[in-house]
PDB file of C-alpha atoms in Angstrom:
ATOM      1  CA  MET A  24     220.655  59.569  -8.642  1.00  0.00           C
ATOM      2  CA  ASN A  25     222.092  56.408 -10.134  1.00  0.00           C
ATOM      3  CA  ARG A  26     220.511  54.398  -7.335  1.00  0.00           C
ATOM      4  CA  LEU A  27     217.126  56.020  -8.021  1.00  0.00           C
ATOM      5  CA  ILE A  28     217.377  55.225 -11.738  1.00  0.00           C
ATOM      6  CA  ALA A  29     218.345  51.628 -10.963  1.00  0.00           C
ATOM      7  CA  THR A  30     215.387  51.296  -8.582  1.00  0.00           C
ATOM      8  CA  LEU A  31     212.942  52.683 -11.167  1.00  0.00           C
ATOM      9  CA  PHE A  32     214.398  50.366 -13.805  1.00  0.00           C
ATOM     10  CA  CYS A  33     213.911  47.320 -11.558  1.00  0.00           C
ATOM     11  CA  CYS A  34     210.337  48.387 -10.809  1.00  0.00           C
ATOM     12  CA  ALA A  35     209.623  48.773 -14.516  1.00  0.00           C
ATOM     13  CA  LEU A  36     210.998  45.325 -15.221  1.00  0.00           C
ATOM     14  CA  SER A  37     208.947  43.863 -12.372  1.00  0.00           C
ATOM     15  CA  LEU A  38     205.751  45.520 -13.576  1.00  0.00           C
ATOM     16  CA  GLY A  39     206.419  44.384 -17.129  1.00  0.00           C
ATOM     17  CA  TRP A  40     206.932  40.809 -15.962  1.00  0.00           C
ATOM     18  CA  MET A  41     203.706  40.917 -13.939  1.00  0.00           C
ATOM     19  CA  ALA A  42     201.777  42.312 -16.890  1.00  0.00           C
ATOM     20  CA  SER A  43     203.117  39.662 -19.267  1.00  0.00           C
ATOM     21  CA  SER A  44     202.445  36.880 -16.780  1.00  0.00           C
ATOM     22  CA  HIS A  45     198.779  37.917 -16.596  1.00  0.00           C
ATOM     23  CA  ALA A  46     198.307  38.569 -20.332  1.00  0.00           C
ATOM     24  CA  VAL A  47     195.473  36.690 -22.010  1.00  0.00           C
ATOM     25  CA  GLU A  48     195.330  35.952 -25.731  1.00  0.00           C
ATOM     26  CA  ILE A  49     191.898  36.686 -27.209  1.00  0.00           C
ATOM     27  CA  LEU A  50     190.604  34.415 -29.973  1.00  0.00           C
ATOM     28  CA  LYS A  51     187.340  35.095 -31.791  1.00  0.00           C
ATOM     29  CA  TRP A  52     185.220  32.141 -32.856  1.00  0.00           C
ATOM     30  CA  GLU A  53     183.834  32.912 -36.311  1.00  0.00           C
ATOM     31  CA  ARG A  54     183.304  29.311 -37.503  1.00  0.00           C
ATOM     32  CA  LEU A  55     186.967  28.977 -38.414  1.00  0.00           C
ATOM     33  CA  PRO A  56     189.143  26.558 -36.368  1.00  0.00           C
ATOM     34  CA  LEU A  57     191.174  28.364 -33.702  1.00  0.00           C
ATOM     35  CA  VAL A  58     194.887  27.593 -33.356  1.00  0.00           C
ATOM     36  CA  VAL A  59     195.959  26.903 -29.754  1.00  0.00           C
ATOM     37  CA  PRO A  60     199.630  25.797 -29.546  1.00  0.00           C
ATOM     38  CA  LEU A  61     200.898  23.972 -26.450  1.00  0.00           C
ATOM     39  CA  VAL A  62     204.280  23.529 -24.805  1.00  0.00           C
ATOM     40  CA  VAL A  63     205.132  20.046 -23.564  1.00  0.00           C
ATOM     41  CA  GLY A  64     205.031  19.875 -19.791  1.00  0.00           C
ATOM     42  CA  HIS A  65     203.358  23.280 -19.354  1.00  0.00           C
ATOM     43  CA  GLU A  66     199.636  23.553 -18.747  1.00  0.00           C
ATOM     44  CA  ARG A  67     197.694  26.066 -20.825  1.00  0.00           C
ATOM     45  CA  VAL A  68     194.339  27.460 -19.758  1.00  0.00           C
ATOM     46  CA  VAL A  69     191.551  28.146 -22.256  1.00  0.00           C
ATOM     47  CA  PHE A  70     188.719  30.341 -20.944  1.00  0.00           C
ATOM     48  CA  ILE A  71     185.504  29.715 -22.828  1.00  0.00           C
ATOM     49  CA  ASP A  72     182.773  30.634 -20.299  1.00  0.00           C
ATOM     50  CA  ARG A  73     180.675  27.653 -21.338  1.00  0.00           C
ATOM     51  CA  ASN A  74     179.962  24.240 -19.892  1.00  0.00           C
ATOM     52  CA  VAL A  75     181.603  22.200 -22.636  1.00  0.00           C
ATOM     53  CA  ARG A  76     182.333  18.593 -23.473  1.00  0.00           C
ATOM     54  CA  VAL A  77     185.665  17.976 -25.187  1.00  0.00           C
ATOM     55  CA  GLY A  78     186.113  15.468 -27.990  1.00  0.00           C
ATOM     56  CA  VAL A  79     189.695  14.174 -27.966  1.00  0.00           C
ATOM     57  CA  PRO A  80     190.933  11.767 -30.690  1.00  0.00           C
ATOM     58  CA  ALA A  81     192.011   8.402 -29.305  1.00  0.00           C
ATOM     59  CA  SER A  82     195.395   8.770 -31.006  1.00  0.00           C
ATOM     60  CA  ILE A  83     196.476  11.472 -28.550  1.00  0.00           C
ATOM     61  CA  GLY A  84     194.472  10.429 -25.521  1.00  0.00           C
ATOM     62  CA  ASN A  85     197.554   9.252 -23.605  1.00  0.00           C
ATOM     63  CA  ARG A  86     199.573  12.370 -24.483  1.00  0.00           C
ATOM     64  CA  LEU A  87     197.078  15.075 -23.605  1.00  0.00           C
ATOM     65  CA  ARG A  88     195.417  15.704 -20.255  1.00  0.00           C
ATOM     66  CA  VAL A  89     192.174  17.644 -20.508  1.00  0.00           C
ATOM     67  CA  GLN A  90     190.258  19.013 -17.541  1.00  0.00           C
ATOM     68  CA  SER A  91     187.191  21.268 -17.583  1.00  0.00           C
ATOM     69  CA  ALA A  92     185.940  23.342 -14.657  1.00  0.00           C
ATOM     70  CA  GLY A  93     184.068  26.592 -14.229  1.00  0.00           C
ATOM     71  CA  GLY A  94     184.068  27.591 -17.888  1.00  0.00           C
ATOM     72  CA  ALA A  95     187.798  26.913 -18.349  1.00  0.00           C
ATOM     73  CA  LEU A  96     189.773  24.139 -20.035  1.00  0.00           C
ATOM     74  CA  TYR A  97     193.150  23.009 -18.714  1.00  0.00           C
ATOM     75  CA  LEU A  98     195.308  21.426 -21.409  1.00  0.00           C
ATOM     76  CA  LEU A  99     198.569  19.691 -20.537  1.00  0.00           C
ATOM     77  CA  ALA A 100     200.629  17.936 -23.185  1.00  0.00           C
ATOM     78  CA  GLN A 101     202.739  15.086 -21.800  1.00  0.00           C
ATOM     79  CA  ASP A 102     204.612  14.647 -25.091  1.00  0.00           C
ATOM     80  CA  THR A 103     204.865  16.247 -28.508  1.00  0.00           C
ATOM     81  CA  ILE A 104     201.579  16.237 -30.404  1.00  0.00           C
ATOM     82  CA  GLU A 105     201.147  16.676 -34.124  1.00  0.00           C
ATOM     83  CA  PRO A 106     198.496  19.194 -35.266  1.00  0.00           C
ATOM     84  CA  THR A 107     195.185  17.759 -34.053  1.00  0.00           C
ATOM     85  CA  ARG A 108     191.648  19.107 -33.972  1.00  0.00           C
ATOM     86  CA  LEU A 109     189.545  19.091 -30.795  1.00  0.00           C
ATOM     87  CA  GLN A 110     185.786  19.594 -30.669  1.00  0.00           C
ATOM     88  CA  LEU A 111     184.307  21.672 -27.858  1.00  0.00           C
ATOM     89  CA  GLN A 112     180.537  21.144 -27.550  1.00  0.00           C
ATOM     90  CA  ASP A 113     178.307  23.279 -25.359  1.00  0.00           C
ATOM     91  CA  ALA A 114     176.501  20.888 -23.015  1.00  0.00           C
ATOM     92  CA  ASP A 115     173.430  23.156 -22.923  1.00  0.00           C
ATOM     93  CA  ASP A 116     172.673  23.972 -26.561  1.00  0.00           C
ATOM     94  CA  GLY A 117     175.083  21.748 -28.530  1.00  0.00           C
ATOM     95  CA  THR A 118     177.077  24.586 -30.120  1.00  0.00           C
ATOM     96  CA  LEU A 119     180.419  23.364 -31.507  1.00  0.00           C
ATOM     97  CA  ILE A 120     183.743  25.205 -31.370  1.00  0.00           C
ATOM     98  CA  LEU A 121     186.791  23.748 -33.128  1.00  0.00           C
ATOM     99  CA  ILE A 122     190.358  24.267 -31.950  1.00  0.00           C
ATOM    100  CA  ASP A 123     193.581  22.997 -33.537  1.00  0.00           C
ATOM    101  CA  ILE A 124     196.303  22.092 -31.049  1.00  0.00           C
ATOM    102  CA  ALA A 125     199.932  21.103 -31.514  1.00  0.00           C
ATOM    103  CA  ALA A 126     202.449  20.495 -28.721  1.00  0.00           C
ATOM    104  CA  SER A 127     206.179  21.078 -29.082  1.00  0.00           C
ATOM    105  CA  ALA A 128     209.129  21.248 -26.715  1.00  0.00           C
ATOM    106  CA  GLY A 129     209.868  24.539 -24.990  1.00  0.00           C
ATOM    107  CA  ASP A 130     210.940  26.152 -21.733  1.00  0.00           C
ATOM    108  CA  ALA A 131     208.440  28.972 -21.211  1.00  0.00           C
ATOM    109  CA  PRO A 132     204.704  28.413 -20.715  1.00  0.00           C
ATOM    110  CA  LEU A 133     202.247  30.169 -23.015  1.00  0.00           C
ATOM    111  CA  GLU A 134     199.726  32.726 -21.806  1.00  0.00           C
ATOM    112  CA  PRO A 135     196.080  31.729 -21.232  1.00  0.00           C
ATOM    113  CA  VAL A 136     193.581  31.939 -24.079  1.00  0.00           C
ATOM    114  CA  ARG A 137     190.091  33.388 -23.968  1.00  0.00           C
ATOM    115  CA  ILE A 138     187.613  32.385 -26.688  1.00  0.00           C
ATOM    116  CA  VAL A 139     184.887  34.896 -27.471  1.00  0.00           C
ATOM    117  CA  GLU A 140     182.121  34.780 -30.055  1.00  0.00           C
ATOM    118  CA  GLY A 141     182.626  36.848 -33.172  1.00  0.00           C
ATOM    119  CA  LYS A 142     179.918  38.968 -34.791  1.00  0.00           C
ATOM    120  CA  THR A 143     179.504  36.735 -37.830  1.00  0.00           C
ATOM    121  CA  ILE A 144     177.906  33.799 -36.006  1.00  0.00           C
ATOM    122  CA  SER A 145     174.903  32.691 -38.045  1.00  0.00           C
ATOM    123  CA  PRO A 146     171.664  31.771 -36.255  1.00  0.00           C
ATOM    124  CA  ARG A 147     171.863  28.221 -35.018  1.00  0.00           C
ATOM    125  CA  TYR A 148     169.218  25.712 -36.026  1.00  0.00           C
ATOM    126  CA  GLY A 149     166.682  25.460 -33.223  1.00  0.00           C
ATOM    127  CA  GLY A 150     168.175  28.428 -31.353  1.00  0.00           C
ATOM    128  CA  THR A 151     166.312  31.493 -30.146  1.00  0.00           C
ATOM    129  CA  ALA A 152     166.219  34.711 -32.087  1.00  0.00           C
ATOM    130  CA  PRO A 153     168.341  37.597 -30.799  1.00  0.00           C
ATOM    131  CA  GLN A 154     166.584  39.826 -28.307  1.00  0.00           C
ATOM    132  CA  ASN A 155     165.831  43.461 -29.087  1.00  0.00           C
ATOM    133  CA  SER A 156     168.659  45.498 -27.543  1.00  0.00           C
ATOM    134  CA  GLU A 157     166.365  48.537 -27.329  1.00  0.00           C
ATOM    135  CA  VAL A 158     164.188  46.761 -24.780  1.00  0.00           C
ATOM    136  CA  PRO A 159     166.374  46.105 -21.729  1.00  0.00           C
ATOM    137  CA  ASN A 160     165.514  43.263 -19.388  1.00  0.00           C
ATOM    138  CA  ALA A 161     162.805  42.062 -21.747  1.00  0.00           C
ATOM    139  CA  THR A 162     161.905  38.501 -20.887  1.00  0.00           C
ATOM    140  CA  THR A 163     159.400  36.154 -22.481  1.00  0.00           C
ATOM    141  CA  PRO A 164     158.461  32.651 -21.307  1.00  0.00           C
ATOM    142  CA  ASN A 165     158.991  31.202 -24.809  1.00  0.00           C
ATOM    143  CA  PRO A 166     161.344  33.406 -26.862  1.00  0.00           C
ATOM    144  CA  ALA A 167     160.942  33.228 -30.639  1.00  0.00           C
ATOM    145  CA  ARG A 168     163.103  30.599 -32.329  1.00  0.00           C
ATOM    146  CA  GLU A 169     164.859  30.868 -35.665  1.00  0.00           C
ATOM    147  CA  THR A 170     163.112  27.644 -36.777  1.00  0.00           C
ATOM    148  CA  PRO A 171     159.440  26.742 -36.120  1.00  0.00           C
ATOM    149  CA  VAL A 172     159.047  24.435 -33.129  1.00  0.00           C
ATOM    150  CA  PRO A 173     157.173  21.681 -35.083  1.00  0.00           C
ATOM    151  CA  VAL A 174     160.078  21.537 -37.553  1.00  0.00           C
ATOM    152  CA  ILE A 175     162.632  21.297 -34.741  1.00  0.00           C
ATOM    153  CA  LEU A 176     160.689  18.512 -33.022  1.00  0.00           C
ATOM    154  CA  THR A 177     160.105  16.497 -36.195  1.00  0.00           C
ATOM    155  CA  ARG A 178     163.750  16.723 -37.221  1.00  0.00           C
ATOM    156  CA  TYR A 179     164.951  15.717 -33.763  1.00  0.00           C
ATOM    157  CA  ALA A 180     162.573  12.734 -33.617  1.00  0.00           C
ATOM    158  CA  ALA A 181     163.634  11.540 -37.085  1.00  0.00           C
ATOM    159  CA  GLN A 182     167.319  11.812 -36.166  1.00  0.00           C
ATOM    160  CA  SER A 183     166.747   9.955 -32.900  1.00  0.00           C
ATOM    161  CA  LEU A 184     165.150   7.013 -34.699  1.00  0.00           C
ATOM    162  CA  TYR A 185     167.077   6.822 -37.964  1.00  0.00           C
ATOM    163  CA  ALA A 186     170.454   8.540 -37.480  1.00  0.00           C
ATOM    164  CA  PRO A 187     173.498   7.473 -35.424  1.00  0.00           C
ATOM    165  CA  LEU A 188     173.183   8.852 -31.896  1.00  0.00           C
ATOM    166  CA  ARG A 189     176.454  10.765 -32.226  1.00  0.00           C
ATOM    167  CA  THR A 190     174.915  12.871 -35.010  1.00  0.00           C
ATOM    168  CA  VAL A 191     171.743  13.856 -33.121  1.00  0.00           C
ATOM    169  CA  GLU A 192     171.925  17.602 -32.598  1.00  0.00           C
ATOM    170  CA  PRO A 193     170.910  18.646 -29.053  1.00  0.00           C
ATOM    171  CA  VAL A 194     168.120  21.216 -28.737  1.00  0.00           C
ATOM    172  CA  ASN A 195     168.026  23.517 -25.745  1.00  0.00           C
ATOM    173  CA  GLY A 196     164.815  23.019 -23.757  1.00  0.00           C
ATOM    174  CA  LEU A 197     163.766  19.765 -25.444  1.00  0.00           C
ATOM    175  CA  SER A 198     162.938  16.821 -23.169  1.00  0.00           C
ATOM    176  CA  ARG A 199     161.728  13.238 -23.477  1.00  0.00           C
ATOM    177  CA  GLY A 200     158.059  12.789 -22.573  1.00  0.00           C
ATOM    178  CA  ASN A 201     156.136   9.998 -20.903  1.00  0.00           C
ATOM    179  CA  LEU A 202     154.203   7.805 -23.321  1.00  0.00           C
ATOM    180  CA  ARG A 203     151.082   5.926 -22.289  1.00  0.00           C
ATOM    181  CA  LEU A 204     151.568   2.178 -22.601  1.00  0.00           C
ATOM    182  CA  HIS A 205     149.358   0.317 -25.083  1.00  0.00           C
ATOM    183  CA  LEU A 206     147.824   3.516 -26.451  1.00  0.00           C
ATOM    184  CA  ALA A 207     144.998   2.534 -28.817  1.00  0.00           C
ATOM    185  CA  LEU A 208     145.581   4.024 -32.276  1.00  0.00           C
ATOM    186  CA  ASP A 209     142.850   2.278 -34.264  1.00  0.00           C
ATOM    187  CA  THR A 210     141.240   5.598 -35.185  1.00  0.00           C
ATOM    188  CA  LEU A 211     144.440   7.225 -36.446  1.00  0.00           C
ATOM    189  CA  LEU A 212     144.137   5.963 -40.046  1.00  0.00           C
ATOM    190  CA  PRO A 213     140.758   4.219 -40.091  1.00  0.00           C
ATOM    191  CA  THR A 214     140.557   3.985 -43.898  1.00  0.00           C
ATOM    192  CA  LEU A 215     143.909   2.222 -44.320  1.00  0.00           C
ATOM    193  CA  PRO A 216     144.867  -1.385 -43.533  1.00  0.00           C
ATOM    194  CA  VAL A 217     147.717  -0.512 -41.186  1.00  0.00           C
ATOM    195  CA  SER A 218     148.617  -1.258 -37.600  1.00  0.00           C
ATOM    196  CA  ALA A 219     149.969   1.613 -35.506  1.00  0.00           C
ATOM    197  CA  ARG A 220     152.107   1.692 -32.376  1.00  0.00           C
ATOM    198  CA  ALA A 221     153.482   4.727 -30.535  1.00  0.00           C
ATOM    199  CA  LEU A 222     157.262   4.527 -30.076  1.00  0.00           C
ATOM    200  CA  ALA A 223     158.413   7.681 -28.265  1.00  0.00           C
ATOM    201  CA  THR A 224     157.458  11.281 -27.569  1.00  0.00           C
ATOM    202  CA  TRP A 225     159.385  14.515 -27.016  1.00  0.00           C
ATOM    203  CA  ARG A 226     158.334  17.959 -25.812  1.00  0.00           C
ATOM    204  CA  LEU A 227     159.586  21.473 -26.588  1.00  0.00           C
ATOM    205  CA  GLU A 228     157.786  24.448 -25.032  1.00  0.00           C
ATOM    206  CA  ASP A 229     154.038  23.834 -25.566  1.00  0.00           C
ATOM    207  CA  HIS A 230     154.449  21.333 -28.448  1.00  0.00           C
ATOM    208  CA  TRP A 231     154.790  17.545 -28.425  1.00  0.00           C
ATOM    209  CA  VAL A 232     155.948  15.208 -31.173  1.00  0.00           C
ATOM    210  CA  THR A 233     155.113  11.508 -31.072  1.00  0.00           C
ATOM    211  CA  ALA A 234     156.737   8.943 -33.332  1.00  0.00           C
ATOM    212  CA  VAL A 235     154.233   6.272 -34.395  1.00  0.00           C
ATOM    213  CA  ARG A 236     155.248   3.116 -36.243  1.00  0.00           C
ATOM    214  CA  LEU A 237     152.961   2.114 -39.115  1.00  0.00           C
ATOM    215  CA  THR A 238     152.938  -1.414 -40.545  1.00  0.00           C
ATOM    216  CA  ASN A 239     151.061  -2.498 -43.647  1.00  0.00           C
ATOM    217  CA  THR A 240     148.718  -5.450 -43.071  1.00  0.00           C
ATOM    218  CA  ALA A 241     147.574  -5.718 -46.711  1.00  0.00           C
ATOM    219  CA  THR A 242     149.202  -7.428 -49.668  1.00  0.00           C
ATOM    220  CA  ARG A 243     149.313  -4.271 -51.801  1.00  0.00           C
ATOM    221  CA  TRP A 244     151.232  -1.016 -51.818  1.00  0.00           C
ATOM    222  CA  ILE A 245     149.682   1.784 -49.754  1.00  0.00           C
ATOM    223  CA  ALA A 246     150.175   5.498 -50.412  1.00  0.00           C
ATOM    224  CA  LEU A 247     150.384   7.635 -47.280  1.00  0.00           C
ATOM    225  CA  ASP A 248     148.705  11.024 -47.167  1.00  0.00           C
ATOM    226  CA  PRO A 249     148.672  13.175 -44.000  1.00  0.00           C
ATOM    227  CA  ARG A 250     145.169  14.352 -44.877  1.00  0.00           C
ATOM    228  CA  ALA A 251     143.884  10.853 -44.084  1.00  0.00           C
ATOM    229  CA  LEU A 252     144.962  11.152 -40.440  1.00  0.00           C
ATOM    230  CA  GLN A 253     142.128  11.544 -37.947  1.00  0.00           C
ATOM    231  CA  GLY A 254     142.738  13.746 -34.908  1.00  0.00           C
ATOM    232  CA  ASP A 255     143.800  17.203 -33.801  1.00  0.00           C
ATOM    233  CA  PHE A 256     147.380  17.627 -35.064  1.00  0.00           C
ATOM    234  CA  VAL A 257     149.501  20.697 -35.734  1.00  0.00           C
ATOM    235  CA  ALA A 258     151.706  18.849 -38.222  1.00  0.00           C
ATOM    236  CA  ALA A 259     152.254  15.314 -39.506  1.00  0.00           C
ATOM    237  CA  THR A 260     155.213  13.943 -41.442  1.00  0.00           C
ATOM    238  CA  PHE A 261     155.734  10.447 -42.842  1.00  0.00           C
ATOM    239  CA  GLN A 262     159.262   9.056 -42.955  1.00  0.00           C
ATOM    240  CA  HIS A 263     158.395   7.386 -46.289  1.00  0.00           C
ATOM    241  CA  PRO A 264     155.629   8.271 -48.772  1.00  0.00           C
ATOM    242  CA  ASN A 265     154.185   4.767 -48.998  1.00  0.00           C
ATOM    243  CA  LEU A 266     154.250   1.244 -47.563  1.00  0.00           C
ATOM    244  CA  GLY A 267     155.149  -1.984 -49.306  1.00  0.00           C
ATOM    245  CA  PRO A 268     153.022  -5.156 -49.081  1.00  0.00           C
ATOM    246  CA  ALA A 269     152.915  -7.011 -45.770  1.00  0.00           C
ATOM    247  CA  GLY A 270     156.048  -9.111 -45.362  1.00  0.00           C
ATOM    248  CA  ASP A 271     158.097  -6.865 -47.627  1.00  0.00           C
ATOM    249  CA  SER A 272     161.143  -5.119 -46.175  1.00  0.00           C
ATOM    250  CA  ARG A 273     159.403  -1.814 -46.927  1.00  0.00           C
ATOM    251  CA  ASP A 274     156.116  -2.569 -45.151  1.00  0.00           C
ATOM    252  CA  THR A 275     156.945  -0.389 -42.108  1.00  0.00           C
ATOM    253  CA  THR A 276     157.554   3.327 -41.612  1.00  0.00           C
ATOM    254  CA  VAL A 277     157.101   6.048 -38.988  1.00  0.00           C
ATOM    255  CA  VAL A 278     154.818   9.076 -38.846  1.00  0.00           C
ATOM    256  CA  TYR A 279     155.731  12.052 -36.661  1.00  0.00           C
ATOM    257  CA  LEU A 280     152.648  13.696 -35.148  1.00  0.00           C
ATOM    258  CA  VAL A 281     153.008  17.157 -33.623  1.00  0.00           C
ATOM    259  CA  THR A 282     150.389  18.325 -31.120  1.00  0.00           C
ATOM    260  CA  ARG A 283     150.038  21.490 -29.078  1.00  0.00           C
ATOM    261  CA  ASP A 284     149.175  21.952 -25.391  1.00  0.00           C
ATOM    262  CA  HIS A 285     148.809  18.177 -24.938  1.00  0.00           C
ATOM    263  CA  GLY A 286     150.218  14.834 -25.988  1.00  0.00           C
ATOM    264  CA  LEU A 287     148.999  12.348 -28.581  1.00  0.00           C
ATOM    265  CA  ALA A 288     146.411  10.665 -26.340  1.00  0.00           C
ATOM    266  CA  GLN A 289     144.372  13.876 -26.096  1.00  0.00           C
ATOM    267  CA  ALA A 290     144.619  14.509 -29.859  1.00  0.00           C
ATOM    268  CA  LEU A 291     142.929  11.305 -31.026  1.00  0.00           C
ATOM    269  CA  LEU A 292     139.240  10.956 -31.841  1.00  0.00           C
ATOM    270  CA  PRO A 293     136.821  12.202 -30.604  1.00  0.00           C
ATOM    271  CA  ALA A 294     139.130  15.259 -30.714  1.00  0.00           C
ATOM    272  CA  ILE A 295     138.675  17.007 -34.054  1.00  0.00           C
ATOM    273  CA  SER A 296     141.008  19.377 -35.852  1.00  0.00           C
ATOM    274  CA  PRO A 297     139.605  22.891 -36.383  1.00  0.00           C
ATOM    275  CA  ILE A 298     140.596  22.530 -40.047  1.00  0.00           C
ATOM    276  CA  ASP A 299     139.013  19.717 -42.037  1.00  0.00           C
ATOM    277  CA  VAL A 300     141.794  18.662 -44.417  1.00  0.00           C
ATOM    278  CA  THR A 301     139.851  15.639 -45.680  1.00  0.00           C
ATOM    279  CA  ILE A 302     137.769  17.835 -47.977  1.00  0.00           C
ATOM    280  CA  ASN A 303     140.785  18.012 -50.307  1.00  0.00           C
ATOM    281  CA  LEU A 304     141.549  14.310 -50.037  1.00  0.00           C
ATOM    282  CA  PRO A 305     140.942  12.359 -53.287  1.00  0.00           C
ATOM    283  CA  ALA A 306     138.969   9.165 -52.982  1.00  0.00           C
ATOM    284  CA  SER A 307     141.936   7.116 -54.169  1.00  0.00           C
ATOM    285  CA  ALA A 308     144.169   8.594 -51.457  1.00  0.00           C
ATOM    286  CA  ALA A 309     141.579   7.934 -48.763  1.00  0.00           C
ATOM    287  CA  SER A 310     141.818   4.223 -49.510  1.00  0.00           C
ATOM    288  CA  GLY A 311     145.596   4.315 -49.804  1.00  0.00           C
ATOM    289  CA  ASP A 312     145.672   3.540 -53.518  1.00  0.00           C
ATOM    290  CA  ALA A 313     149.357   3.467 -54.436  1.00  0.00           C
ATOM    291  CA  GLU A 314     149.062   2.781 -58.131  1.00  0.00           C
ATOM    292  CA  GLY A 315     152.414   3.388 -59.726  1.00  0.00           C
ATOM    293  CA  ALA A 316     154.099   3.735 -56.372  1.00  0.00           C
ATOM    294  CA  GLY A 317     155.601   0.259 -56.241  1.00  0.00           C
ATOM    295  CA  HIS A 318     159.044   1.661 -57.028  1.00  0.00           C
ATOM    296  CA  ALA A 319     159.053   4.196 -54.196  1.00  0.00           C
ATOM    297  CA  GLN A 320     161.337   4.162 -51.155  1.00  0.00           C
TER     298      GLN A 320
END
């Protein structure tokens, strides 16, 4: 009997050790930094089920080994590390997850960590709207987005040209388009003394945005009004509301032209917009009169 009890006790201890060795700590990402402690010399696995890029501060680069494979991160501290924040960025849609690590001495390794999304995640800018759970296996070629596609494209183009590259937020499905060299843009703003040159174009679903540089060739201020643009455009946004005199540091800006089902070349005259916005354009705006606008920008 004693031998049977001893055998059962050993089995219980063995099963308990196996269960603890395979335990996984669950952390929910709800936009609050997640604490992931490390033990020096012991690798800790973080399951995230995403293809992520890891931002590691240079101050701990020689003390922390980071490897990513198959939706898992392998963190190994070579020395003690003070509390430090790491950024995990989804390579597909740019989603950020923040974790706070700190490495201290110890003998026993820590269990793996699995990061799951909480229920309080707010819709991400440029992301798709949640699918209706009552319609299983429902698929659409272009699922609805939380933000209109022209807004997403215009914002991305403006960031790409004017913001530091590290701050440009990736958009899932957006790609750089091919731009025709030496595209003639004389008919874009025929009533204004400006020269225009296409800089770059991007595409998302069935929309294109083209960034066009505008330079004032006159010696006066020019007010910019999207209603003066000639062509078939879904949306148009000027980086600045007016242009300074030629030679002034403010004589150049960019207009972002959004088109649908085709690029900019097919949207220029003789293509005509189905809505004639020029009927609401004052005569002064048609000629770019910028009276009182000399202080702008």
